[in-house]
PDB file of C-alpha atoms and ligand atoms in Angstrom:
ATOM      1  CA  MET A   1      29.587 -13.760  -2.035  1.00 87.00           C
ATOM      2  CA  THR A   2      27.719 -10.442  -2.290  1.00 95.00           C
ATOM      3  CA  LYS A   3      25.193 -10.119   0.506  1.00 97.00           C
ATOM      4  CA  THR A   4      21.499  -9.760  -0.285  1.00 98.00           C
ATOM      5  CA  ALA A   5      18.792  -7.977   1.709  1.00 98.00           C
ATOM      6  CA  LEU A   6      15.030  -8.115   1.217  1.00 98.00           C
ATOM      7  CA  ILE A   7      13.337  -5.074   2.747  1.00 99.00           C
ATOM      8  CA  THR A   8       9.558  -4.808   2.749  1.00 99.00           C
ATOM      9  CA  GLY A   9       8.095  -1.321   2.440  1.00 98.00           C
ATOM     10  CA  SER A  10      11.433   0.020   1.192  1.00 98.00           C
ATOM     11  CA  THR A  11      10.199   2.654  -1.265  1.00 98.00           C
ATOM     12  CA  SER A  12       9.267   5.131   1.488  1.00 98.00           C
ATOM     13  CA  GLY A  13      10.295   6.380   4.924  1.00 98.00           C
ATOM     14  CA  ILE A  14      12.279   4.119   7.244  1.00 98.00           C
ATOM     15  CA  GLY A  15      12.522   1.211   4.775  1.00 98.00           C
ATOM     16  CA  LEU A  16      13.922   3.523   2.101  1.00 98.00           C
ATOM     17  CA  ALA A  17      16.577   4.844   4.501  1.00 98.00           C
ATOM     18  CA  ILE A  18      17.523   1.268   5.434  1.00 98.00           C
ATOM     19  CA  ALA A  19      17.744   0.343   1.746  1.00 98.00           C
ATOM     20  CA  LYS A  20      20.062   3.306   1.045  1.00 98.00           C
ATOM     21  CA  ASN A  21      22.301   2.360   3.970  1.00 98.00           C
ATOM     22  CA  PHE A  22      22.569  -1.263   2.827  1.00 98.00           C
ATOM     23  CA  ALA A  23      23.040  -0.257  -0.831  1.00 98.00           C
ATOM     24  CA  ALA A  24      25.932   1.987   0.233  1.00 98.00           C
ATOM     25  CA  LYS A  25      27.505  -1.099   1.833  1.00 98.00           C
ATOM     26  CA  GLY A  26      27.223  -2.988  -1.481  1.00 98.00           C
ATOM     27  CA  TYR A  27      24.270  -5.230  -0.639  1.00 98.00           C
ATOM     28  CA  GLN A  28      22.030  -6.491  -3.443  1.00 98.00           C
ATOM     29  CA  ILE A  29      18.551  -5.309  -2.550  1.00 98.00           C
ATOM     30  CA  ILE A  30      15.043  -6.603  -3.088  1.00 98.00           C
ATOM     31  CA  PHE A  31      12.824  -3.547  -2.790  1.00 98.00           C
ATOM     32  CA  ASN A  32       9.113  -3.740  -2.093  1.00 98.00           C
ATOM     33  CA  GLY A  33       6.367  -1.200  -1.549  1.00 98.00           C
ATOM     34  CA  LEU A  34       3.092   0.167  -2.850  1.00 98.00           C
ATOM     35  CA  GLU A  35       4.369   3.596  -3.939  1.00 98.00           C
ATOM     36  CA  PRO A  36       3.298   4.093  -7.584  1.00 97.00           C
ATOM     37  CA  ASP A  37       6.859   5.127  -8.531  1.00 98.00           C
ATOM     38  CA  GLY A  38       8.465   2.362  -6.435  1.00 98.00           C
ATOM     39  CA  ASP A  39      10.201   0.792  -9.424  1.00 98.00           C
ATOM     40  CA  LYS A  40      11.842   4.135 -10.264  1.00 98.00           C
ATOM     41  CA  ILE A  41      12.846   4.836  -6.641  1.00 98.00           C
ATOM     42  CA  ALA A  42      14.486   1.394  -6.405  1.00 98.00           C
ATOM     43  CA  GLY A  43      16.190   1.774  -9.804  1.00 98.00           C
ATOM     44  CA  ASN A  44      17.659   5.158  -8.859  1.00 98.00           C
ATOM     45  CA  ILE A  45      19.215   3.805  -5.654  1.00 98.00           C
ATOM     46  CA  ALA A  46      20.582   0.760  -7.457  1.00 98.00           C
ATOM     47  CA  GLN A  47      22.150   3.022 -10.099  1.00 98.00           C
ATOM     48  CA  GLN A  48      23.540   5.450  -7.509  1.00 98.00           C
ATOM     49  CA  PHE A  49      25.339   2.688  -5.611  1.00 98.00           C
ATOM     50  CA  GLY A  50      26.024   0.310  -8.530  1.00 98.00           C
ATOM     51  CA  ILE A  51      24.224  -2.646  -6.976  1.00 98.00           C
ATOM     52  CA  LYS A  52      22.028  -5.419  -8.385  1.00 98.00           C
ATOM     53  CA  HIS A  53      18.425  -5.119  -7.363  1.00 98.00           C
ATOM     54  CA  HIS A  54      14.887  -6.320  -7.828  1.00 98.00           C
ATOM     55  CA  PHE A  55      11.666  -4.422  -7.217  1.00 98.00           C
ATOM     56  CA  SER A  56       8.508  -6.254  -6.183  1.00 98.00           C
ATOM     57  CA  PRO A  57       5.194  -4.366  -6.034  1.00 98.00           C
ATOM     58  CA  CYS A  58       3.860  -7.257  -3.929  1.00 98.00           C
ATOM     59  CA  ASN A  59       0.884  -6.298  -1.775  1.00 98.00           C
ATOM     60  CA  LEU A  60       1.629  -7.939   1.578  1.00 98.00           C
ATOM     61  CA  LEU A  61      -2.083  -8.391   2.251  1.00 98.00           C
ATOM     62  CA  TYR A  62      -2.018 -11.302  -0.193  1.00 98.00           C
ATOM     63  CA  PRO A  63      -0.025 -14.460   0.678  1.00 98.00           C
ATOM     64  CA  ASP A  64       0.179 -15.582  -2.980  1.00 98.00           C
ATOM     65  CA  GLN A  65       1.852 -12.265  -3.906  1.00 98.00           C
ATOM     66  CA  ILE A  66       4.330 -12.679  -1.035  1.00 98.00           C
ATOM     67  CA  GLU A  67       5.221 -16.162  -2.222  1.00 97.00           C
ATOM     68  CA  LYS A  68       5.739 -14.818  -5.748  1.00 98.00           C
ATOM     69  CA  MET A  69       8.080 -12.102  -4.393  1.00 98.00           C
ATOM     70  CA  VAL A  70      10.123 -14.676  -2.469  1.00 98.00           C
ATOM     71  CA  LYS A  71      10.287 -17.036  -5.479  1.00 98.00           C
ATOM     72  CA  GLU A  72      11.466 -14.210  -7.782  1.00 98.00           C
ATOM     73  CA  THR A  73      14.045 -13.264  -5.144  1.00 98.00           C
ATOM     74  CA  LEU A  74      15.487 -16.747  -4.770  1.00 97.00           C
ATOM     75  CA  ASP A  75      15.422 -17.335  -8.550  1.00 97.00           C
ATOM     76  CA  LYS A  76      17.432 -14.153  -9.095  1.00 97.00           C
ATOM     77  CA  PHE A  77      19.786 -14.119  -6.095  1.00 96.00           C
ATOM     78  CA  SER A  78      19.641 -17.739  -4.769  1.00 92.00           C
ATOM     79  CA  HIS A  79      20.058 -16.549  -1.168  1.00 94.00           C
ATOM     80  CA  VAL A  80      18.890 -13.822   1.199  1.00 98.00           C
ATOM     81  CA  ASP A  81      21.187 -12.883   4.090  1.00 98.00           C
ATOM     82  CA  VAL A  82      19.090 -10.139   5.650  1.00 98.00           C
ATOM     83  CA  LEU A  83      15.322  -9.892   5.854  1.00 98.00           C
ATOM     84  CA  ILE A  84      13.836  -6.655   7.134  1.00 98.00           C
ATOM     85  CA  ASN A  85      10.125  -6.865   7.843  1.00 99.00           C
ATOM     86  CA  ASN A  86       9.474  -3.152   7.769  1.00 98.00           C
ATOM     87  CA  ALA A  87       6.202  -2.460   5.906  1.00 98.00           C
ATOM     88  CA  GLY A  88       3.448  -1.260   8.159  1.00 98.00           C
ATOM     89  CA  ILE A  89       0.258   0.753   8.343  1.00 96.00           C
ATOM     90  CA  GLN A  90      -1.564   2.635  11.082  1.00 93.00           C
ATOM     91  CA  PHE A  91      -5.143   3.613  11.875  1.00 92.00           C
ATOM     92  CA  VAL A  92      -6.288   5.711  14.822  1.00 89.00           C
ATOM     93  CA  SER A  93      -9.754   5.334  16.371  1.00 91.00           C
ATOM     94  CA  PRO A  94     -11.391   4.709  19.736  1.00 93.00           C
ATOM     95  CA  VAL A  95     -11.891   0.973  20.185  1.00 98.00           C
ATOM     96  CA  GLN A  96     -15.710   1.095  20.034  1.00 98.00           C
ATOM     97  CA  ASP A  97     -15.559   2.671  16.563  1.00 97.00           C
ATOM     98  CA  PHE A  98     -12.523   0.760  15.272  1.00 97.00           C
ATOM     99  CA  PRO A  99     -13.577  -0.838  11.948  1.00 98.00           C
ATOM    100  CA  LEU A 100     -12.973  -4.597  11.801  1.00 98.00           C
ATOM    101  CA  GLU A 101     -11.555  -4.301   8.269  1.00 98.00           C
ATOM    102  CA  LYS A 102      -8.927  -1.805   9.523  1.00 98.00           C
ATOM    103  CA  TRP A 103      -8.053  -4.134  12.425  1.00 98.00           C
ATOM    104  CA  ASN A 104      -7.639  -7.045   9.984  1.00 98.00           C
ATOM    105  CA  ALA A 105      -5.535  -5.033   7.520  1.00 98.00           C
ATOM    106  CA  ILE A 106      -3.185  -3.836  10.288  1.00 98.00           C
ATOM    107  CA  ILE A 107      -2.724  -7.315  11.751  1.00 98.00           C
ATOM    108  CA  ASN A 108      -2.244  -8.815   8.279  1.00 98.00           C
ATOM    109  CA  ILE A 109       0.318  -6.270   7.037  1.00 98.00           C
ATOM    110  CA  ASN A 110       2.188  -5.482  10.279  1.00 98.00           C
ATOM    111  CA  LEU A 111       2.295  -9.013  11.705  1.00 99.00           C
ATOM    112  CA  THR A 112       1.061 -11.862   9.486  1.00 98.00           C
ATOM    113  CA  ALA A 113       3.054 -10.712   6.435  1.00 98.00           C
ATOM    114  CA  ALA A 114       6.264 -10.804   8.519  1.00 99.00           C
ATOM    115  CA  PHE A 115       5.447 -14.418   9.405  1.00 98.00           C
ATOM    116  CA  ILE A 116       4.744 -15.381   5.772  1.00 98.00           C
ATOM    117  CA  VAL A 117       7.925 -13.773   4.367  1.00 98.00           C
ATOM    118  CA  THR A 118      10.036 -15.264   7.169  1.00 98.00           C
ATOM    119  CA  LYS A 119       8.526 -18.733   6.684  1.00 98.00           C
ATOM    120  CA  ALA A 120       9.130 -18.615   2.923  1.00 98.00           C
ATOM    121  CA  LEU A 121      12.803 -17.566   3.311  1.00 98.00           C
ATOM    122  CA  TRP A 122      13.572 -19.768   6.307  1.00 98.00           C
ATOM    123  CA  PRO A 123      14.701 -22.957   4.463  1.00 98.00           C
ATOM    124  CA  ALA A 124      17.177 -20.954   2.328  1.00 97.00           C
ATOM    125  CA  MET A 125      18.593 -19.229   5.434  1.00 98.00           C
ATOM    126  CA  GLN A 126      18.866 -22.556   7.267  1.00 98.00           C
ATOM    127  CA  GLN A 127      20.707 -24.057   4.319  1.00 97.00           C
ATOM    128  CA  ASN A 128      23.096 -21.073   4.171  1.00 97.00           C
ATOM    129  CA  LYS A 129      23.699 -21.239   7.909  1.00 97.00           C
ATOM    130  CA  PHE A 130      23.280 -17.478   7.996  1.00 97.00           C
ATOM    131  CA  GLY A 131      20.343 -15.166   8.494  1.00 98.00           C
ATOM    132  CA  ARG A 132      19.662 -11.765  10.006  1.00 98.00           C
ATOM    133  CA  ILE A 133      15.965 -11.055  10.500  1.00 98.00           C
ATOM    134  CA  ILE A 134      15.138  -7.533  11.631  1.00 99.00           C
ATOM    135  CA  ASN A 135      11.547  -6.692  12.414  1.00 99.00           C
ATOM    136  CA  ILE A 136      10.562  -3.047  12.585  1.00 99.00           C
ATOM    137  CA  SER A 137       8.250  -2.990  15.571  1.00 99.00           C
ATOM    138  CA  SER A 138       7.706   0.278  17.463  1.00 98.00           C
ATOM    139  CA  ALA A 139       7.810   1.852  20.905  1.00 98.00           C
ATOM    140  CA  HIS A 140       4.187   0.746  20.614  1.00 98.00           C
ATOM    141  CA  GLY A 141       5.489  -2.836  20.651  1.00 98.00           C
ATOM    142  CA  LEU A 142       6.488  -2.209  24.263  1.00 98.00           C
ATOM    143  CA  VAL A 143       3.917   0.286  25.562  1.00 98.00           C
ATOM    144  CA  ALA A 144       0.441   1.362  24.484  1.00 97.00           C
ATOM    145  CA  SER A 145      -1.232   4.626  23.569  1.00 94.00           C
ATOM    146  CA  GLU A 146      -4.975   5.109  23.404  1.00 92.00           C
ATOM    147  CA  PHE A 147      -6.847   4.832  20.067  1.00 91.00           C
ATOM    148  CA  LYS A 148      -4.247   2.514  18.495  1.00 95.00           C
ATOM    149  CA  SER A 149      -5.562  -0.895  19.541  1.00 98.00           C
ATOM    150  CA  ALA A 150      -4.750  -2.767  16.315  1.00 98.00           C
ATOM    151  CA  TYR A 151      -1.331  -1.167  15.803  1.00 98.00           C
ATOM    152  CA  VAL A 152      -0.250  -1.742  19.417  1.00 98.00           C
ATOM    153  CA  ALA A 153      -1.476  -5.356  19.265  1.00 99.00           C
ATOM    154  CA  SER A 154       0.345  -5.969  15.956  1.00 99.00           C
ATOM    155  CA  LYS A 155       3.631  -4.459  17.179  1.00 98.00           C
ATOM    156  CA  HIS A 156       3.528  -6.374  20.507  1.00 99.00           C
ATOM    157  CA  GLY A 157       2.795  -9.511  18.448  1.00 99.00           C
ATOM    158  CA  LEU A 158       5.787  -8.826  16.213  1.00 99.00           C
ATOM    159  CA  ILE A 159       8.062  -8.795  19.265  1.00 99.00           C
ATOM    160  CA  GLY A 160       6.663 -12.163  20.394  1.00 99.00           C
ATOM    161  CA  PHE A 161       7.239 -13.551  16.899  1.00 99.00           C
ATOM    162  CA  THR A 162      10.802 -12.163  16.934  1.00 99.00           C
ATOM    163  CA  LYS A 163      11.598 -13.953  20.197  1.00 99.00           C
ATOM    164  CA  THR A 164      10.216 -17.255  18.922  1.00 99.00           C
ATOM    165  CA  ILE A 165      12.180 -17.293  15.673  1.00 98.00           C
ATOM    166  CA  ALA A 166      15.296 -16.208  17.575  1.00 99.00           C
ATOM    167  CA  LEU A 167      15.047 -19.461  19.527  1.00 98.00           C
ATOM    168  CA  GLU A 168      14.359 -21.539  16.418  1.00 98.00           C
ATOM    169  CA  GLY A 169      17.078 -19.826  14.387  1.00 98.00           C
ATOM    170  CA  ALA A 170      19.923 -20.047  16.907  1.00 98.00           C
ATOM    171  CA  PRO A 171      21.204 -23.484  15.757  1.00 98.00           C
ATOM    172  CA  TYR A 172      21.454 -22.157  12.181  1.00 98.00           C
ATOM    173  CA  ASN A 173      23.196 -18.827  12.832  1.00 97.00           C
ATOM    174  CA  ILE A 174      19.924 -17.040  12.126  1.00 98.00           C
ATOM    175  CA  THR A 175      19.330 -14.113  14.479  1.00 98.00           C
ATOM    176  CA  ALA A 176      16.069 -12.226  14.888  1.00 99.00           C
ATOM    177  CA  ASN A 177      15.681  -8.847  16.549  1.00 99.00           C
ATOM    178  CA  ALA A 178      13.137  -6.067  16.660  1.00 99.00           C
ATOM    179  CA  ILE A 179      13.786  -2.331  16.442  1.00 99.00           C
ATOM    180  CA  CYS A 180      11.302  -0.135  18.311  1.00 98.00           C
ATOM    181  CA  PRO A 181      11.338   3.417  16.933  1.00 98.00           C
ATOM    182  CA  GLY A 182       9.709   6.405  18.595  1.00 98.00           C
ATOM    183  CA  TYR A 183       8.178   9.020  16.279  1.00 96.00           C
ATOM    184  CA  VAL A 184       9.928   9.289  12.912  1.00 97.00           C
ATOM    185  CA  HIS A 185       8.603  11.912  10.494  1.00 94.00           C
ATOM    186  CA  THR A 186       7.524   9.750   7.521  1.00 95.00           C
ATOM    187  CA  PRO A 187       4.265   9.535   5.516  1.00 91.00           C
ATOM    188  CA  ILE A 188       2.734   7.111   8.088  1.00 88.00           C
ATOM    189  CA  VAL A 189       3.178   9.797  10.790  1.00 91.00           C
ATOM    190  CA  GLU A 190       1.975  12.585   8.529  1.00 91.00           C
ATOM    191  CA  ASN A 191      -1.304  10.659   8.028  1.00 88.00           C
ATOM    192  CA  GLN A 192      -1.537  10.051  11.762  1.00 85.00           C
ATOM    193  CA  ILE A 193      -1.235  13.758  12.500  1.00 92.00           C
ATOM    194  CA  ASN A 194      -4.386  14.282  10.443  1.00 88.00           C
ATOM    195  CA  ASP A 195      -6.230  11.396  12.184  1.00 81.00           C
ATOM    196  CA  GLN A 196      -5.175  12.532  15.657  1.00 83.00           C
ATOM    197  CA  MET A 197      -6.308  16.099  14.912  1.00 92.00           C
ATOM    198  CA  LYS A 198      -9.825  14.714  14.393  1.00 88.00           C
ATOM    199  CA  VAL A 199      -9.832  12.276  17.353  1.00 80.00           C
ATOM    200  CA  HIS A 200      -8.449  14.810  19.842  1.00 86.00           C
ATOM    201  CA  ASN A 201      -9.905  17.939  18.232  1.00 93.00           C
ATOM    202  CA  MET A 202      -6.446  19.565  18.165  1.00 95.00           C
ATOM    203  CA  THR A 203      -4.369  21.609  15.724  1.00 95.00           C
ATOM    204  CA  ARG A 204      -1.435  20.040  13.883  1.00 94.00           C
ATOM    205  CA  GLU A 205       1.093  21.745  16.184  1.00 94.00           C
ATOM    206  CA  GLU A 206      -0.800  20.542  19.290  1.00 94.00           C
ATOM    207  CA  VAL A 207      -0.824  16.942  18.051  1.00 93.00           C
ATOM    208  CA  ILE A 208       2.940  16.992  17.383  1.00 94.00           C
ATOM    209  CA  GLU A 209       3.749  18.657  20.706  1.00 94.00           C
ATOM    210  CA  LYS A 210       1.128  17.208  23.083  1.00 93.00           C
ATOM    211  CA  ILE A 211       0.440  13.745  21.638  1.00 88.00           C
ATOM    212  CA  MET A 212       3.580  12.674  19.815  1.00 91.00           C
ATOM    213  CA  LEU A 213       6.758  14.256  21.089  1.00 95.00           C
ATOM    214  CA  SER A 214       5.443  14.738  24.635  1.00 94.00           C
ATOM    215  CA  LYS A 215       6.177  11.045  25.233  1.00 92.00           C
ATOM    216  CA  GLN A 216       9.824  11.300  24.204  1.00 96.00           C
ATOM    217  CA  ALA A 217      12.455  12.821  26.500  1.00 97.00           C
ATOM    218  CA  ILE A 218      14.162  14.146  23.352  1.00 97.00           C
ATOM    219  CA  LYS A 219      11.544  16.398  21.792  1.00 96.00           C
ATOM    220  CA  GLU A 220      12.520  15.719  18.205  1.00 95.00           C
ATOM    221  CA  PHE A 221      11.469  13.236  15.566  1.00 96.00           C
ATOM    222  CA  ILE A 222      13.932  10.326  15.329  1.00 98.00           C
ATOM    223  CA  PRO A 223      15.934  10.620  12.063  1.00 97.00           C
ATOM    224  CA  VAL A 224      15.344   7.731   9.619  1.00 98.00           C
ATOM    225  CA  GLU A 225      19.135   7.349   9.432  1.00 98.00           C
ATOM    226  CA  THR A 226      19.260   6.384  13.133  1.00 98.00           C
ATOM    227  CA  ILE A 227      16.916   3.468  12.485  1.00 98.00           C
ATOM    228  CA  ALA A 228      18.908   2.510   9.378  1.00 98.00           C
ATOM    229  CA  LEU A 229      22.175   2.503  11.353  1.00 98.00           C
ATOM    230  CA  THR A 230      20.649   0.255  14.025  1.00 98.00           C
ATOM    231  CA  ALA A 231      19.466  -2.195  11.360  1.00 98.00           C
ATOM    232  CA  ALA A 232      22.868  -2.140   9.662  1.00 98.00           C
ATOM    233  CA  PHE A 233      24.564  -2.963  12.968  1.00 98.00           C
ATOM    234  CA  LEU A 234      22.205  -5.892  13.657  1.00 98.00           C
ATOM    235  CA  ALA A 235      23.009  -7.300  10.197  1.00 98.00           C
ATOM    236  CA  THR A 236      26.753  -7.539  10.831  1.00 95.00           C
ATOM    237  CA  GLU A 237      28.770 -10.669  11.645  1.00 92.00           C
ATOM    238  CA  GLU A 238      29.713  -8.932  14.918  1.00 94.00           C
ATOM    239  CA  ALA A 239      26.057  -8.908  16.042  1.00 96.00           C
ATOM    240  CA  ALA A 240      25.865 -12.717  15.920  1.00 97.00           C
ATOM    241  CA  CYS A 241      25.180 -13.028  19.655  1.00 98.00           C
ATOM    242  CA  ILE A 242      22.429 -10.438  19.751  1.00 98.00           C
ATOM    243  CA  THR A 243      19.146 -12.230  19.192  1.00 98.00           C
ATOM    244  CA  GLY A 244      15.561 -12.275  20.439  1.00 98.00           C
ATOM    245  CA  THR A 245      15.799  -8.716  21.667  1.00 98.00           C
ATOM    246  CA  SER A 246      13.952  -5.456  21.036  1.00 98.00           C
ATOM    247  CA  ILE A 247      16.014  -2.312  20.679  1.00 98.00           C
ATOM    248  CA  PRO A 248      14.184   0.921  21.483  1.00 98.00           C
ATOM    249  CA  VAL A 249      15.281   3.898  19.381  1.00 98.00           C
ATOM    250  CA  GLU A 250      12.734   6.230  20.860  1.00 98.00           C
ATOM    251  CA  GLY A 251      14.344   9.367  22.279  1.00 98.00           C
ATOM    252  CA  GLY A 252      13.961   8.188  25.883  1.00 98.00           C
ATOM    253  CA  TRP A 253      10.183   7.581  25.701  1.00 97.00           C
ATOM    254  CA  LEU A 254      10.455   4.345  27.697  1.00 97.00           C
ATOM    255  CA  ALA A 255      12.786   5.745  30.362  1.00 96.00           C
ATOM    256  CA  GLN A 256       9.849   7.267  32.238  1.00 89.00           C
TER     257      GLN A 256
HETATM  258  P1  NAD B 301       5.860   4.811   5.444  1.00 88.58           P
HETATM  259  O1  NAD B 301       4.394   4.958   5.253  1.00 88.58           O
HETATM  260  O2  NAD B 301       6.767   5.885   4.945  1.00 88.58           O
HETATM  261  O3  NAD B 301       6.348   3.443   4.798  1.00 88.58           O
HETATM  262  C1  NAD B 301       5.591   2.257   4.866  1.00 88.58           C
HETATM  263  C2  NAD B 301       5.988   1.362   3.705  1.00 88.58           C
HETATM  264  O4  NAD B 301       5.199   0.161   3.798  1.00 88.58           O
HETATM  265  C3  NAD B 301       5.679   1.989   2.331  1.00 88.58           C
HETATM  266  O5  NAD B 301       6.696   1.680   1.408  1.00 88.58           O
HETATM  267  C4  NAD B 301       4.389   1.300   1.926  1.00 88.58           C
HETATM  268  O6  NAD B 301       4.183   1.211   0.518  1.00 88.58           O
HETATM  269  C5  NAD B 301       4.621  -0.084   2.522  1.00 88.58           C
HETATM  270  N1  NAD B 301       3.376  -0.819   2.665  1.00 88.58           N
HETATM  271  C6  NAD B 301       2.266  -0.486   3.375  1.00 88.58           C
HETATM  272  N2  NAD B 301       1.292  -1.396   3.164  1.00 88.58           N
HETATM  273  C7  NAD B 301       1.805  -2.325   2.326  1.00 88.58           C
HETATM  274  C8  NAD B 301       1.300  -3.503   1.731  1.00 88.58           C
HETATM  275  N3  NAD B 301       0.047  -3.917   1.929  1.00 88.58           N
HETATM  276  N4  NAD B 301       2.109  -4.215   0.910  1.00 88.58           N
HETATM  277  C9  NAD B 301       3.374  -3.793   0.647  1.00 88.58           C
HETATM  278  N5  NAD B 301       3.906  -2.684   1.174  1.00 88.58           N
HETATM  279  C10 NAD B 301       3.126  -1.957   1.992  1.00 88.58           C
HETATM  280  O7  NAD B 301       6.050   4.600   6.997  1.00 88.58           O
HETATM  281  P2  NAD B 301       7.368   4.385   7.908  1.00 88.58           P
HETATM  282  O8  NAD B 301       7.267   5.329   9.016  1.00 88.58           O
HETATM  283  O9  NAD B 301       8.589   4.372   7.087  1.00 88.58           O
HETATM  284  O10 NAD B 301       7.047   2.950   8.503  1.00 88.58           O
HETATM  285  C11 NAD B 301       7.905   1.836   8.358  1.00 88.58           C
HETATM  286  C12 NAD B 301       7.725   0.924   9.552  1.00 88.58           C
HETATM  287  O11 NAD B 301       8.181   1.592  10.720  1.00 88.58           O
HETATM  288  C13 NAD B 301       6.276   0.522   9.827  1.00 88.58           C
HETATM  289  O12 NAD B 301       6.193  -0.835  10.192  1.00 88.58           O
HETATM  290  C14 NAD B 301       5.897   1.397  10.995  1.00 88.58           C
HETATM  291  O13 NAD B 301       4.885   0.831  11.778  1.00 88.58           O
HETATM  292  C15 NAD B 301       7.217   1.453  11.732  1.00 88.58           C
HETATM  293  N6  NAD B 301       7.321   2.567  12.667  1.00 88.58           N
HETATM  294  C16 NAD B 301       7.231   3.839  12.219  1.00 88.58           C
HETATM  295  C17 NAD B 301       7.317   4.871  13.137  1.00 88.58           C
HETATM  296  C18 NAD B 301       7.231   6.311  12.715  1.00 88.58           C
HETATM  297  O14 NAD B 301       7.112   7.168  13.592  1.00 88.58           O
HETATM  298  N7  NAD B 301       7.281   6.628  11.436  1.00 88.58           N
HETATM  299  C19 NAD B 301       7.499   4.602  14.492  1.00 88.58           C
HETATM  300  C20 NAD B 301       7.582   3.280  14.904  1.00 88.58           C
HETATM  301  C21 NAD B 301       7.503   2.272  13.985  1.00 88.58           C
END
């Protein structure tokens, strides 16, 4: 049976690279994202690799939209083998100025949405006796940086959620793992450069050099393809005994 992967936030950045990698392997893909041309982006990849696909413009802030996306997915494909909870947002501010609505949006998109999608797909994965859940956390799921209270809390929370569902999934051949990227040059990072310039009163080059890449031993942005390869490996039959873990792909940031 052709394998199916649902990837949230897959019309940009890391999610898009993961989708391309899985499409090249022949997976059917459920794309999701808020990019205005998301439908076109998804259609182009599907055409390029000759795969079946579905695009959902579901806004992960809204549980009823998530349930609709999952229902459409199961109606069309009947099963989902791989779920990649990838969509995420960032906001940078000192804690005393951090707006509550930004905190809530980050927790809801980065953490709660992963729970809702997982919960909705869980019975189908249990029934299939197969599931690979891959949560895109961050190096900030393992360590903190100042001015990112909500993001760091959401990404640490996602690792705790990953461990819990790994335990619950083990009897059903459902694995759950987190990937913890360092800095990857995608739109989320481009926006952060602008925010950090204001918070730290620095130039663009100073933010990249002194705030971002200074933490990594390898002073380069991590290529999206490296994250996609890690996800593809975790989705394989051969990775069946890897579960509940967090894999840093962060250029040696955490080695110090
Ligand atoms: P990106 O901005 O390029 O992509 C984010 C995707 O999430 C987009 O498709 C966007 O439309 C989608 N999204 C955001 N809010 C949504 C919502 N409410 N509903 C549905 N979709 C929504 O950023 P990226 O760098 O590719 O980020 C992907 C993931 O990787 C995020 O979870 C991010 O936290 C994580 N991450 C990124 C980096 C990095 O340096 N870029 C590092 C560590 C972790």
